[in-house]
Structures are given as C-alpha cells and as structure tokens.
Short mmCIF file of C-alpha atoms in Angstrom, two decimals:
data_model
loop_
_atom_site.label_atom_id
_atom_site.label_comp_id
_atom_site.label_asym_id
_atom_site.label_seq_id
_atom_site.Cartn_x
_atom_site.Cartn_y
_atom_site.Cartn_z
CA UNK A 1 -6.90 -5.12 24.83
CA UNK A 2 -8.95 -6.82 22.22
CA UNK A 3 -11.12 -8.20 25.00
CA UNK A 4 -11.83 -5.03 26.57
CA UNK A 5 -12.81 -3.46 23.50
CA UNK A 6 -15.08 -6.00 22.38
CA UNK A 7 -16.68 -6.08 26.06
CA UNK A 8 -17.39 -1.76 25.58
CA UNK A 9 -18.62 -2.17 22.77
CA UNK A 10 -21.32 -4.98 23.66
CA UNK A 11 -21.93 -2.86 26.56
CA UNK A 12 -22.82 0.01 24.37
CA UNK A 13 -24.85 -1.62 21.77
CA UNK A 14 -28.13 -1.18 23.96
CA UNK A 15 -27.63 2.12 24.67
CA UNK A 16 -25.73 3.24 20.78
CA UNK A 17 -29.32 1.54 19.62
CA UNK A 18 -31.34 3.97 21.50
CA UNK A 19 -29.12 6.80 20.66
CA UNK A 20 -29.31 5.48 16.84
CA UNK A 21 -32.78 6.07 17.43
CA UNK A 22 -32.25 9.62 17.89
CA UNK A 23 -29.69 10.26 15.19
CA UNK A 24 -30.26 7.09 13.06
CA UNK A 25 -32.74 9.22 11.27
CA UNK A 26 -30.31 12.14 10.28
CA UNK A 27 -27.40 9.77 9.74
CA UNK A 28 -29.08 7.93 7.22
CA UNK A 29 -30.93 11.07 5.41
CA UNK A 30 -27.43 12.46 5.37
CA UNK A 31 -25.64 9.46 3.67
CA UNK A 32 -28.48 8.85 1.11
CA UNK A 33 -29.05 12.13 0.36
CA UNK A 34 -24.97 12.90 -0.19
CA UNK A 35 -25.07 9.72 -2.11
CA UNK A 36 -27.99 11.03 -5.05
CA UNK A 37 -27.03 14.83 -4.42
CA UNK A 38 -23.28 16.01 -4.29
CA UNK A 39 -20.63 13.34 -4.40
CA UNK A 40 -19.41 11.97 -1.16
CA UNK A 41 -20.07 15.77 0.61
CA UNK A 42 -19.85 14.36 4.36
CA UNK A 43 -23.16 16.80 5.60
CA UNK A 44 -24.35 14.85 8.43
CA UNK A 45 -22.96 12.88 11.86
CA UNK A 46 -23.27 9.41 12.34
CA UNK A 47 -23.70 7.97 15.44
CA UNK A 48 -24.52 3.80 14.82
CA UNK A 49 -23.34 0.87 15.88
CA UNK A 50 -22.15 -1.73 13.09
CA UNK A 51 -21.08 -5.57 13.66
CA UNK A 52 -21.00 -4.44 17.43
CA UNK A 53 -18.32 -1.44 16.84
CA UNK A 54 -19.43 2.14 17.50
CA UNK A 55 -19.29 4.52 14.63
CA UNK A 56 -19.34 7.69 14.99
CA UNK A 57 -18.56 10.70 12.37
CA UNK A 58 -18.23 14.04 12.74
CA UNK A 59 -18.54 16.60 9.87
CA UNK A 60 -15.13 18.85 9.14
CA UNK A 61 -17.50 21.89 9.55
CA UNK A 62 -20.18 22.74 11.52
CA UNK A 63 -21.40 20.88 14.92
CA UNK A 64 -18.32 19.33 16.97
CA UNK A 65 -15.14 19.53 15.55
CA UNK A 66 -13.60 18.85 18.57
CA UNK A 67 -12.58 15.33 18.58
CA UNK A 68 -9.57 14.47 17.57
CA UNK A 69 -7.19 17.46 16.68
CA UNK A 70 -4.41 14.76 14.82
CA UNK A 71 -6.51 14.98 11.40
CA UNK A 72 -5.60 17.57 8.59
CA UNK A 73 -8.28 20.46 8.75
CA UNK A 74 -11.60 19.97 6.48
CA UNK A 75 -11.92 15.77 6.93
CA UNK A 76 -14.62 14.70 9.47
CA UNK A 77 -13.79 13.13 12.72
CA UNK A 78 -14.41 9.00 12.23
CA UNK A 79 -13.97 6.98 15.53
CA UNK A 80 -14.58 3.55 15.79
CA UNK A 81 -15.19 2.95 19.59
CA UNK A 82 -13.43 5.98 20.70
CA UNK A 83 -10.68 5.77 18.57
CA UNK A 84 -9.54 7.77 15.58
CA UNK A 85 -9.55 6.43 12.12
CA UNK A 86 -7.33 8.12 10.03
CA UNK A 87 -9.33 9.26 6.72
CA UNK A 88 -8.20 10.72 3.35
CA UNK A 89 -10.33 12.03 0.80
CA UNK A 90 -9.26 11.84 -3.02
CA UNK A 91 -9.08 14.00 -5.31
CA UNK A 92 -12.28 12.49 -7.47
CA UNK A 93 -14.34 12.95 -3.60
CA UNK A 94 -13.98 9.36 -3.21
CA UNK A 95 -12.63 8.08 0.56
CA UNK A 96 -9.82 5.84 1.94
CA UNK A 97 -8.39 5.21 5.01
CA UNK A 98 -5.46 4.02 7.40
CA UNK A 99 -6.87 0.22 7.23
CA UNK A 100 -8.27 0.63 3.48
CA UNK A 101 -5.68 2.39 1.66
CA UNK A 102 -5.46 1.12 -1.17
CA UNK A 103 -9.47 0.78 -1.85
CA UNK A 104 -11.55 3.58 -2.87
CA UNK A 105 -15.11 4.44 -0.64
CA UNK A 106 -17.85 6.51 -2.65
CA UNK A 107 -18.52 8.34 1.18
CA UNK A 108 -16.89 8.08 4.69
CA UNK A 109 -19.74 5.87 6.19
CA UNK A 110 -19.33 2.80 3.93
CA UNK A 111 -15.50 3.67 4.62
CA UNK A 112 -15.74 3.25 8.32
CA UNK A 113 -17.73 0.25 7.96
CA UNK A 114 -15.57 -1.37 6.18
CA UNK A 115 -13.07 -0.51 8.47
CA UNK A 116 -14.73 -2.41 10.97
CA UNK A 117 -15.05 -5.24 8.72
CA UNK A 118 -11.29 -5.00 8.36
CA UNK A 119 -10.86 -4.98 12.08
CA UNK A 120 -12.58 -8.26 12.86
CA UNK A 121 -13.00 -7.06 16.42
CA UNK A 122 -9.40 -5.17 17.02
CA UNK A 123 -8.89 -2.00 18.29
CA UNK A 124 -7.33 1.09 16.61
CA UNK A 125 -3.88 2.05 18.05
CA UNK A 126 -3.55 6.09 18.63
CA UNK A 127 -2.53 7.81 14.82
CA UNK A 128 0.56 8.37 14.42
CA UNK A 129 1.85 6.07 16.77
CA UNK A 130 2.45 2.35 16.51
CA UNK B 1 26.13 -6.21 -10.20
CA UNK B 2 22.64 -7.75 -8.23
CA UNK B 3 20.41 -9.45 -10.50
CA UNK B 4 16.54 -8.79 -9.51
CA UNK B 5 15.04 -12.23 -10.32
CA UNK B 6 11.68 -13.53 -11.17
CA UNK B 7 10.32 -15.22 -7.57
CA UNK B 8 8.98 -17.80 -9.30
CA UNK B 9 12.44 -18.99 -10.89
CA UNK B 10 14.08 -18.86 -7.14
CA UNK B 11 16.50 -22.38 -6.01
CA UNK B 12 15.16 -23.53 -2.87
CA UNK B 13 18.43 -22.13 -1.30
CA UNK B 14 17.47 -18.55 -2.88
CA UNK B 15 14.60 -18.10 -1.02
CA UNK B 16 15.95 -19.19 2.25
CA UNK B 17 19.19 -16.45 1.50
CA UNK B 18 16.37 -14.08 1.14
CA UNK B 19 13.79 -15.27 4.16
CA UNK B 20 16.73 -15.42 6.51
CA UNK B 21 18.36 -12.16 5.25
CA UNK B 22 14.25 -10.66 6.06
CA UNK B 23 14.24 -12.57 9.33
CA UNK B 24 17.48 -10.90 10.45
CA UNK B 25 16.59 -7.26 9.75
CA UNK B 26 13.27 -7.81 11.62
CA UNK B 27 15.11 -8.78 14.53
CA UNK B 28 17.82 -6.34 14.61
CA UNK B 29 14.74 -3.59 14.46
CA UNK B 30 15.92 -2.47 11.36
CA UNK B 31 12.79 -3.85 9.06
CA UNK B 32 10.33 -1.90 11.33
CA UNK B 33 12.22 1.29 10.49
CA UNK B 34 10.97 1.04 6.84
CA UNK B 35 7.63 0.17 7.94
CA UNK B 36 7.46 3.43 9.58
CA UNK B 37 8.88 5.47 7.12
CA UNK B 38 6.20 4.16 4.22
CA UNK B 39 3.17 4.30 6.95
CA UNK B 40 4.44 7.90 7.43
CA UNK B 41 4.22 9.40 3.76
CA UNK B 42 1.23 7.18 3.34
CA UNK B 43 -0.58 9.38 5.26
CA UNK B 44 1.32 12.20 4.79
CA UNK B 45 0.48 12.19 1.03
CA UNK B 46 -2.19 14.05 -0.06
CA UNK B 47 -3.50 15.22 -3.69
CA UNK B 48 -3.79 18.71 -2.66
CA UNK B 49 -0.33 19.10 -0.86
CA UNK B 50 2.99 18.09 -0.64
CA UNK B 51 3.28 14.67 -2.31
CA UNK B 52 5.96 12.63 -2.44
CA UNK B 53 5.94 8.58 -2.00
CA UNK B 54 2.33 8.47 -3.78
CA UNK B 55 -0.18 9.82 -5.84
CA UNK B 56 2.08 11.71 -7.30
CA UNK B 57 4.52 11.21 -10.07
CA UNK B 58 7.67 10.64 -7.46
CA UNK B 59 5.56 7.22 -6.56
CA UNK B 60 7.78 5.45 -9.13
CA UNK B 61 11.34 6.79 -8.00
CA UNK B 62 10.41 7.05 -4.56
CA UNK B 63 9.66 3.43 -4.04
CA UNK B 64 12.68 2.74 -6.19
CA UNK B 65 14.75 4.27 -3.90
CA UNK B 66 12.94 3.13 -1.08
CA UNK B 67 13.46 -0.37 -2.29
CA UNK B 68 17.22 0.16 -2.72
CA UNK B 69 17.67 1.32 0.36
CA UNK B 70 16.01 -1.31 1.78
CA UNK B 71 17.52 -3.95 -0.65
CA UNK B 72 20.99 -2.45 0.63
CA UNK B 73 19.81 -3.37 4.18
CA UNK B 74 19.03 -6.87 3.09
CA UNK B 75 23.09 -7.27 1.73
CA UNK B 76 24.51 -6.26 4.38
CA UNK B 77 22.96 -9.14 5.98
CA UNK B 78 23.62 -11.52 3.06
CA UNK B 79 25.72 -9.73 0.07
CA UNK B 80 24.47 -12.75 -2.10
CA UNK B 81 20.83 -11.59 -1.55
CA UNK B 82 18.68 -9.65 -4.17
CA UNK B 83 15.15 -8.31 -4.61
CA UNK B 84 13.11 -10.81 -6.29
CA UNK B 85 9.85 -9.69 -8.12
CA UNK B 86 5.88 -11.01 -8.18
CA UNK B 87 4.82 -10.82 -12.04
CA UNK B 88 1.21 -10.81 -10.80
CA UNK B 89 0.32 -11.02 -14.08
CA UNK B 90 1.81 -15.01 -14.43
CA UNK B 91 1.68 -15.94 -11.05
CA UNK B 92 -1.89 -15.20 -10.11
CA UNK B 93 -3.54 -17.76 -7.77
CA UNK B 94 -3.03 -18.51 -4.26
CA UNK B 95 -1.77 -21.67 -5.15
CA UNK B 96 1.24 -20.21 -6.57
CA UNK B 97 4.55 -21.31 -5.48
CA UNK B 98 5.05 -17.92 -3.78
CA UNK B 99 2.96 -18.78 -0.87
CA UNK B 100 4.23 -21.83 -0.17
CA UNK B 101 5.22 -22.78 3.19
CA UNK B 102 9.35 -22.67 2.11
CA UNK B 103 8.58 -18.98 1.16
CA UNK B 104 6.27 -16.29 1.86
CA UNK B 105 3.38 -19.00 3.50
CA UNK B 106 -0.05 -19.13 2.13
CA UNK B 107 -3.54 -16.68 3.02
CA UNK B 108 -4.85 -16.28 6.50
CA UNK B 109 -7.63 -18.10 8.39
CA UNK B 110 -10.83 -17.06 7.97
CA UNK B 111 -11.68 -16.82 11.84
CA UNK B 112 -8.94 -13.86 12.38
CA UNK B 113 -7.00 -13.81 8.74
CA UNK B 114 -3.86 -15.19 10.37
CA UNK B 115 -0.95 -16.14 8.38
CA UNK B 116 0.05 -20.13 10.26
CA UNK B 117 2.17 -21.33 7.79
CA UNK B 118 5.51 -20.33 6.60
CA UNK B 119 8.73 -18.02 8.29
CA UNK B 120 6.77 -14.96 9.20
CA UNK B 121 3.90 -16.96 10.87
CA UNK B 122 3.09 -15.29 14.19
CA UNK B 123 3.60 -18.69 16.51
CA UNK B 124 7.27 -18.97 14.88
CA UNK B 125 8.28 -15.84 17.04
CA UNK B 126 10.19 -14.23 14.35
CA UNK B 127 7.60 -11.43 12.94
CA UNK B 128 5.30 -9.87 15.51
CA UNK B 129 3.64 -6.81 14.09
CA UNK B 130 5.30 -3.64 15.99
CA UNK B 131 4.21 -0.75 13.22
CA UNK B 132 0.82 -1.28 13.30
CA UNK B 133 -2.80 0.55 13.03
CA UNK B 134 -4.65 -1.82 14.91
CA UNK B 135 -3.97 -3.89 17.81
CA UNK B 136 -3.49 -7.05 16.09
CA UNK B 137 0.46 -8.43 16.23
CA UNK B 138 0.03 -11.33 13.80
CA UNK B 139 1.13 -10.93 10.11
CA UNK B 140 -2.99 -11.06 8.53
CA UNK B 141 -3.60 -12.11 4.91
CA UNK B 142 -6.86 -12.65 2.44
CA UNK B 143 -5.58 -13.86 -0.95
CA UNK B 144 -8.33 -13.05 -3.38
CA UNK B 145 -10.93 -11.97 -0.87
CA UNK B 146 -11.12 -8.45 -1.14
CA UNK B 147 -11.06 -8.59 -5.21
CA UNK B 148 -11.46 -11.84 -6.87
CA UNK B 149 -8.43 -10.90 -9.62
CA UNK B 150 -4.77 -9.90 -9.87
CA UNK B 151 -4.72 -7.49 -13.03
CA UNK B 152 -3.79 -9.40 -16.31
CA UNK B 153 -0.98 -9.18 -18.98
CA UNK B 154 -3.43 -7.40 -21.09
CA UNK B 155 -4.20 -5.37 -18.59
CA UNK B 156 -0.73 -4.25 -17.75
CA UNK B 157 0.14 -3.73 -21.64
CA UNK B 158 -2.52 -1.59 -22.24
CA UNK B 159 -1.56 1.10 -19.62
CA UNK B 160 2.67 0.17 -20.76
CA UNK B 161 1.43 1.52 -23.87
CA UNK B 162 0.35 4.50 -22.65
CA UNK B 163 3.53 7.18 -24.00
CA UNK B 164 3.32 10.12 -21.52
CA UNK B 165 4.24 9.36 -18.25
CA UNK B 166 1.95 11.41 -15.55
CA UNK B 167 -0.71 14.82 -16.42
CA UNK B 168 -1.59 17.64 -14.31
CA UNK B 169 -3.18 17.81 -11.47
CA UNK B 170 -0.12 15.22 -10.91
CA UNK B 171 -2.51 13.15 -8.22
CA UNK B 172 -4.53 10.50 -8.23
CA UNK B 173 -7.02 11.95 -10.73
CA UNK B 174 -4.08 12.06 -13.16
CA UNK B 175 -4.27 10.90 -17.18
CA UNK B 176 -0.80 8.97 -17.82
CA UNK B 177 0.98 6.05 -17.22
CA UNK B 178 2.41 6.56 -13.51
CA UNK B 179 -1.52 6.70 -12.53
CA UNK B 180 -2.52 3.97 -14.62
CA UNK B 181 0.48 1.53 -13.47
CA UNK B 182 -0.19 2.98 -9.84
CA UNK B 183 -4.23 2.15 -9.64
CA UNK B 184 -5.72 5.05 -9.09
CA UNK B 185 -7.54 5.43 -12.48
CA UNK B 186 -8.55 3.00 -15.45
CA UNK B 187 -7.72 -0.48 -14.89
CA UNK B 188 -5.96 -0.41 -11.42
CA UNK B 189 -2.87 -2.08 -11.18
CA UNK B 190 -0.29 -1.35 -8.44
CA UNK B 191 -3.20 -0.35 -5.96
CA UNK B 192 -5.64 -3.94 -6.56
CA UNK B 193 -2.69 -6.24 -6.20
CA UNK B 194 -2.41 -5.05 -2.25
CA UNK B 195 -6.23 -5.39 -1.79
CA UNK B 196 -5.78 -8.62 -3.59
CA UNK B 197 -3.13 -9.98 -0.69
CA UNK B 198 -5.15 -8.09 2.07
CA UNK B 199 -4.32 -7.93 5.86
CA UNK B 200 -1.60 -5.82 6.30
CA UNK B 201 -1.03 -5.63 2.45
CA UNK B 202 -4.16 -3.80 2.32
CA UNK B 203 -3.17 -0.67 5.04
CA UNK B 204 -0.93 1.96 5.20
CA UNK B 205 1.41 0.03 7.02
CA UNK B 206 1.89 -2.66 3.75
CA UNK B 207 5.46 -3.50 4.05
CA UNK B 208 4.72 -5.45 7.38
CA UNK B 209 4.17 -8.38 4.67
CA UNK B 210 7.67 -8.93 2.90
CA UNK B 211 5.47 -9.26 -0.32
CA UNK B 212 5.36 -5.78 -0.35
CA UNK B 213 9.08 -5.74 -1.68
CA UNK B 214 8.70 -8.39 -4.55
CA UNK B 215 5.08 -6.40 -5.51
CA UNK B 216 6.88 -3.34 -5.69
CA UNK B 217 9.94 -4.94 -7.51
CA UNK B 218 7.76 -5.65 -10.13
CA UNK B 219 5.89 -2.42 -10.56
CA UNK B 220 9.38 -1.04 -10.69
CA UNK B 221 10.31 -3.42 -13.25
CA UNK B 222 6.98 -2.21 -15.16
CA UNK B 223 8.59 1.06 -15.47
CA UNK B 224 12.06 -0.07 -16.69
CA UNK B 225 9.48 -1.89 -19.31
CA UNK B 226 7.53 1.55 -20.09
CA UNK B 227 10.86 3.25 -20.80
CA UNK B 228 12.14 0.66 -22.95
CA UNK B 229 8.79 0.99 -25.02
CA UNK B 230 9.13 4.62 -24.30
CA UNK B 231 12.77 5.77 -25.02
CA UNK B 232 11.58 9.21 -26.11
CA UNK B 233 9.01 10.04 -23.21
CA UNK B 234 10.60 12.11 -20.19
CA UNK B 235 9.79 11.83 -16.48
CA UNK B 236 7.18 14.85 -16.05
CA UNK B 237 6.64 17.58 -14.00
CA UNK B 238 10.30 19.19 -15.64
CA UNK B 239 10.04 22.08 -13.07
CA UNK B 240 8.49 24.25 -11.01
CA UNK B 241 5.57 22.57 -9.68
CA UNK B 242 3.90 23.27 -6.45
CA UNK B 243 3.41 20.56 -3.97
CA UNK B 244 5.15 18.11 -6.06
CA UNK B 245 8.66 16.23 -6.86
CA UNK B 246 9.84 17.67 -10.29
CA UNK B 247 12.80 16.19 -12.39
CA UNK B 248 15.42 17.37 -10.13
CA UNK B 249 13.33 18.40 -7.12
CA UNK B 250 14.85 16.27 -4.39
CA UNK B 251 12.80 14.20 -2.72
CA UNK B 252 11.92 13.21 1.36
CA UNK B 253 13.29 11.70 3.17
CA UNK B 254 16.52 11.49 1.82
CA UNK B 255 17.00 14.95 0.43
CA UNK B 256 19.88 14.14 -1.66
CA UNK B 257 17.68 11.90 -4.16
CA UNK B 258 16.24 13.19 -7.43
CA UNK B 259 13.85 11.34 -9.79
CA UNK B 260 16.50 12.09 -12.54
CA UNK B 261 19.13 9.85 -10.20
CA UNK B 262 16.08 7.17 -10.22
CA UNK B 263 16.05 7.22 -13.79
CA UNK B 264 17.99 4.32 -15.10
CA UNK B 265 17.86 1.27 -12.97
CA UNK B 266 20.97 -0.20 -14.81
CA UNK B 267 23.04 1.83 -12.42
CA UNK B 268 22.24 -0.04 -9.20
CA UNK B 269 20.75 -3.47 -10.73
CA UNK B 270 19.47 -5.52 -13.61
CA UNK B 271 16.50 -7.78 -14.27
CA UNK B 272 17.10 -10.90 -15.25
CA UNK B 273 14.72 -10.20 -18.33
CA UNK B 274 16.25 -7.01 -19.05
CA UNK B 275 14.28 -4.82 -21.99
CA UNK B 276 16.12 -4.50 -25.21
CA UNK B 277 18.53 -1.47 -24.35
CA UNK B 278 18.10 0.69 -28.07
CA UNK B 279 14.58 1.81 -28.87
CA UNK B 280 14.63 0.21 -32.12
CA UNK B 281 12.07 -2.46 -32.59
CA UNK B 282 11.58 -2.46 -28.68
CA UNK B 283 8.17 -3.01 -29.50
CA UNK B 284 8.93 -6.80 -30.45
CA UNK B 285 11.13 -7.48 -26.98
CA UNK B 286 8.27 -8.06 -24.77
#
C-alpha cells in the first residue's frame, strides 16, 4: 500500500511540477495574500507537490467543489495524493486536521503540509472508515 | 472503592496488572471500540454545532465518563486494576520512568517514529493499529519533537486559579478554565501534552496509545483540583444552550449521562492525593 503510494507519487512529481507551473503562481498569491489580508480565508486552489506527496486544495466555494462529498459544507477539499484529509476550521480561523488535531495551522496549506510531514510517506485511509 | 494512582508511584506488579489488563481488551476487540468512539466525536465536534466530547464545556465530563467506562472495561479484566495518571507537570522528560520498557516503552525511531520497545511494540504482535487515519499499523511516537515542553506546575496553577469554569461562545475561543485546562487558549495544557507524545497521540484517533488514559486521568484529576479551589463555582452553561451539553443536558453517546452525574468524582473513585474535601483554607492543600 505504502509502496504503491510512494511509487504514484514519484511518478507524478514531473508532471505535478509542470502543472505547479501553471497554478504554482495562483496557489502561492492566494496563500500569501490570505496570510497579510483576511485571516486564514482559503481563496485560492493549490495544486503542488511537497516532500514527494501531491497537494491539492480546493476552495469550499467557487471552482470545483466536487471532490469529496464526506466533508461538512463550507471547508475546502484537501487531498493528499488522491485522498481526503479531513479538515476543521476553529473558531479563531485557525486550521486542524485528522493527523494534527491537537495543533493549530494559521491556513489550510501549511496544514496539509504538515500533514505530509506527519505521514512520513503513508497513505490516508478513506474518512470515516478505519 | 478504586484508587486512581500517580504512574510514577506504580509496584512493578501494578503496571503489569494494568499492561496485561490493556493487552487483553485489545485482543478481545474491545479497546478498538473506544478508539472509534473518541475518533468519531473528534471529528464530529465542531465550534459552530453540536459539541459534545470537545471544545466545549462537556470535554471535562465527557472524557470522565469516557474514562470510566473504559476503566470499567479494564476490571472486568482485572478487578484489582485502576486508572493511573501522568502529572506531566513532575514527570516531564522522556527519560521518565513512564516510558520505560516494563511500561508504556520509550519514543519512536526517527526513520518511521516506531515505538520497538515495550508491550505495545508493533513486532510483539499484541497492538497493531486497526482504528487508524493512515495506513500505518505500528503504535508511532515523538516524545518532545513536535513541542520541546510539557506545560509546567506554574503553568497549570495559573489556569486552576482561574474561578469560572467555561464563557460563551462555549468553544474553543472560550475565556474560562475548561478552555484554559483543555489548550485551546492561553497557555495550552491538555491539547500540547498530545503533540508533546506525537504519533498517534497527536491525531484524532489518540487513544491508540494507552497514554491517552493516564493523560486524561490527570486532566481529570486537574478538575477535581479546580473544584476543590473552587467550591463555589458551578459547571456552566445551566440551561438552554444551543449546540451544547448544559448542566443536565444528557450527553452522546450514552444518553443517560449528565455533566451534573460527572460532577463529583468521589462517587466512582478517589485519587490517591485527594483535595481537602471543605473549601476552607483549600487554598493551602495543594
């Protein structure tokens, strides 16, 4: 399982590179600019690869909404190579999630990296199940 | 009557009642079953709905029922078996005799954060990871990686000392005591000493370590301490609050539970510190 996962994901760092080349621009306007502006408003999508796990993010409104369906209404979509992470946001607009739950993230992005950090190379299991 | 002891004052042959008794309900399935439930208000809870197990003031008689329940499991195994308790405050350092090999074994590696030593290593094939978020099956720890330190005696007193016990909005961005003690706000108590243990300790699926019980233990002792200093300060919502547990709301999953049944701990168990019981000069106990 773990090998597979870690073999997709090498496979899809050339190609998530070019494609960060094509929304690497907006991703990162869209975290710095929630970071100075707004507090931890998730505006834009990400679509980067980190460690050699693909992130991508998906805003609660606007633009896809389509992936996932097991999230509550009004969080963004996070996968990490394909697979759902399950994301809370606090009351104060700070982040946590399934894998960091107990640690605060000032926006989703540093939150899903960190949940790859967490990972060390493992794959989410489906939410809700086990 | 069970006597909730200090882990660090444990015989030898009290922590391998208490291993064994742990090792027993993880085979019978019956330790996953609690791992499920807490996983499943974990992310269930939320600060602008229903909120029950945390973030909300039922965090502190939740997980003391929780914990009885689950202590209840562990006598049925072994009636001579109690909940011990971590005073993270005292025994602070991964050198501590908690994580010793004849108890709860020490950190991970640093290749995968695998726990080798102790019962619920992985290669003893007693404690595989079933309720998990990830695909990893091994019980995962990072003492003092993902904060350097456990919250200190002065921390702890300083939020004991606060006298009301939670605020509107009754979440995490709450004023009070039950925030305080749980880490959401000010000093962060409850909340840093799972990011302290990391691996499992650190996801929503925390009980997979058996610290889990002993942390909690402790945060429930806090509160037995908070009343003590407190006699006079009432659980809080009283009533009719939306979305959240009041006084004698009951409360998921059990549905015959109150936080006013939670209230005094002397009914189901005793620490073997126990707080002055009359207010006066409680002050001078601790």
């Amino acid at each position: 399982m773990n090998k597979i996962t870690r073999r997709q994901a090498l496979g899809t760092t050339a190609g998530a590179l070019t494609v960060l080349g094509l929304a690497g621009a907006t991703a990162h306007a869209a975290v710095t600019g929630s970071r100075s502006a707004a507090p931890a408003t998730p505006t834009g999508k990400v679509d980067e690869v980190y460690q050699g796990r693909r992130i991508r993010i998906t805003p609660a409104s606007g633009g896809g909404g389509h992936h996932g369906g097991h999230h509550s209404p009004g969080l963004p979509t996070v996968l990490i190579d394909g697979r759902e992470l399950h994301v809370m946001r606090n009351a104060d607009g700070t982040w946590i999630s399934v894998v960091n739950h107990y640690e605060t993230f000032s926006d989703v992005l540093p939150l899903a990296r960190a949940a790859v950090r967490e990972l060390q190379g493992a794959a989410l299991v489906p939410m809700g199940g086990m | 009557m069970t006597i909730r002891k200090n882990q660090a004052s444990l015989t030898t042959e009290e922590k391998r009642a208490f291993t064994n008794a742990l090792l027993e309900l993880k085979r019978t399935g019956r330790y996953d079953r609690f791992v499920t439930t807490h996983n499943g208000f974990i992310m269930a809870d939320t600060d602008s709905g229903d909120r029950v197990g945390h973030r909300s003031p039922s965090f502190l008689p939740w997980h003391r029922r929780f914990l009885l329940e689950f202590e209840a499991a562990l006598q049925a195994v072994d009636p001579g078996v109690a909940l011990p308790y971590w005073d993270w405050t005292a025994d602070r350092t991964a050198r501590s005799s908690l994580w010793a090999a004849d108890f709860l074994g020490g950190t991970g590696r640093a290749r995968d954060g695998q726990v080798l030593d102790g019962p619920f290593a992985y290669a003893t094939g007693k404690w595989e990871i079933a309720v998990r978020v990830d695909g990893r099956s091994y019980l995962r720890r990072a003492l003092g990686t993902g904060v350097a330190q456990l919250p200190t005696k002065a921390e702890v007193d300083a939020v004991l000392a606060m006298p009301v016990y939670d605020a509107a909005p009754w979440n995490s961005s709450s004023g009070g005591f039950r925030n305080n003690l749980e880490g959401w706000r000010g000093a962060n108590l409850h909340n840093r000493v799972h990011v302290w243990v990391g691996g499992q300790m650190g996801t929503g699926v925390s009980p997979n370590d058996p610290v889990f019980w002993m942390h909690h233990a402790f945060v429930d002792k806090l509160w037995a301490d908070w009343q003590a200093l407190h006699p006079q300060s009432p659980y809080l919502p009283a009533a009719g609050t939306p979305n959240v547990v009041d006084l004698n709301d009951t409360m998921r999953p059990w549905n015959d539970v109150t936080p006013a049944d939670m209230l005094d701990h002397r009914k189901f168990y005793t620490f073997d510190t126990e707080p002055a019981p009359v207010p006066a000069g409680a002050a001078s106990q601790r």
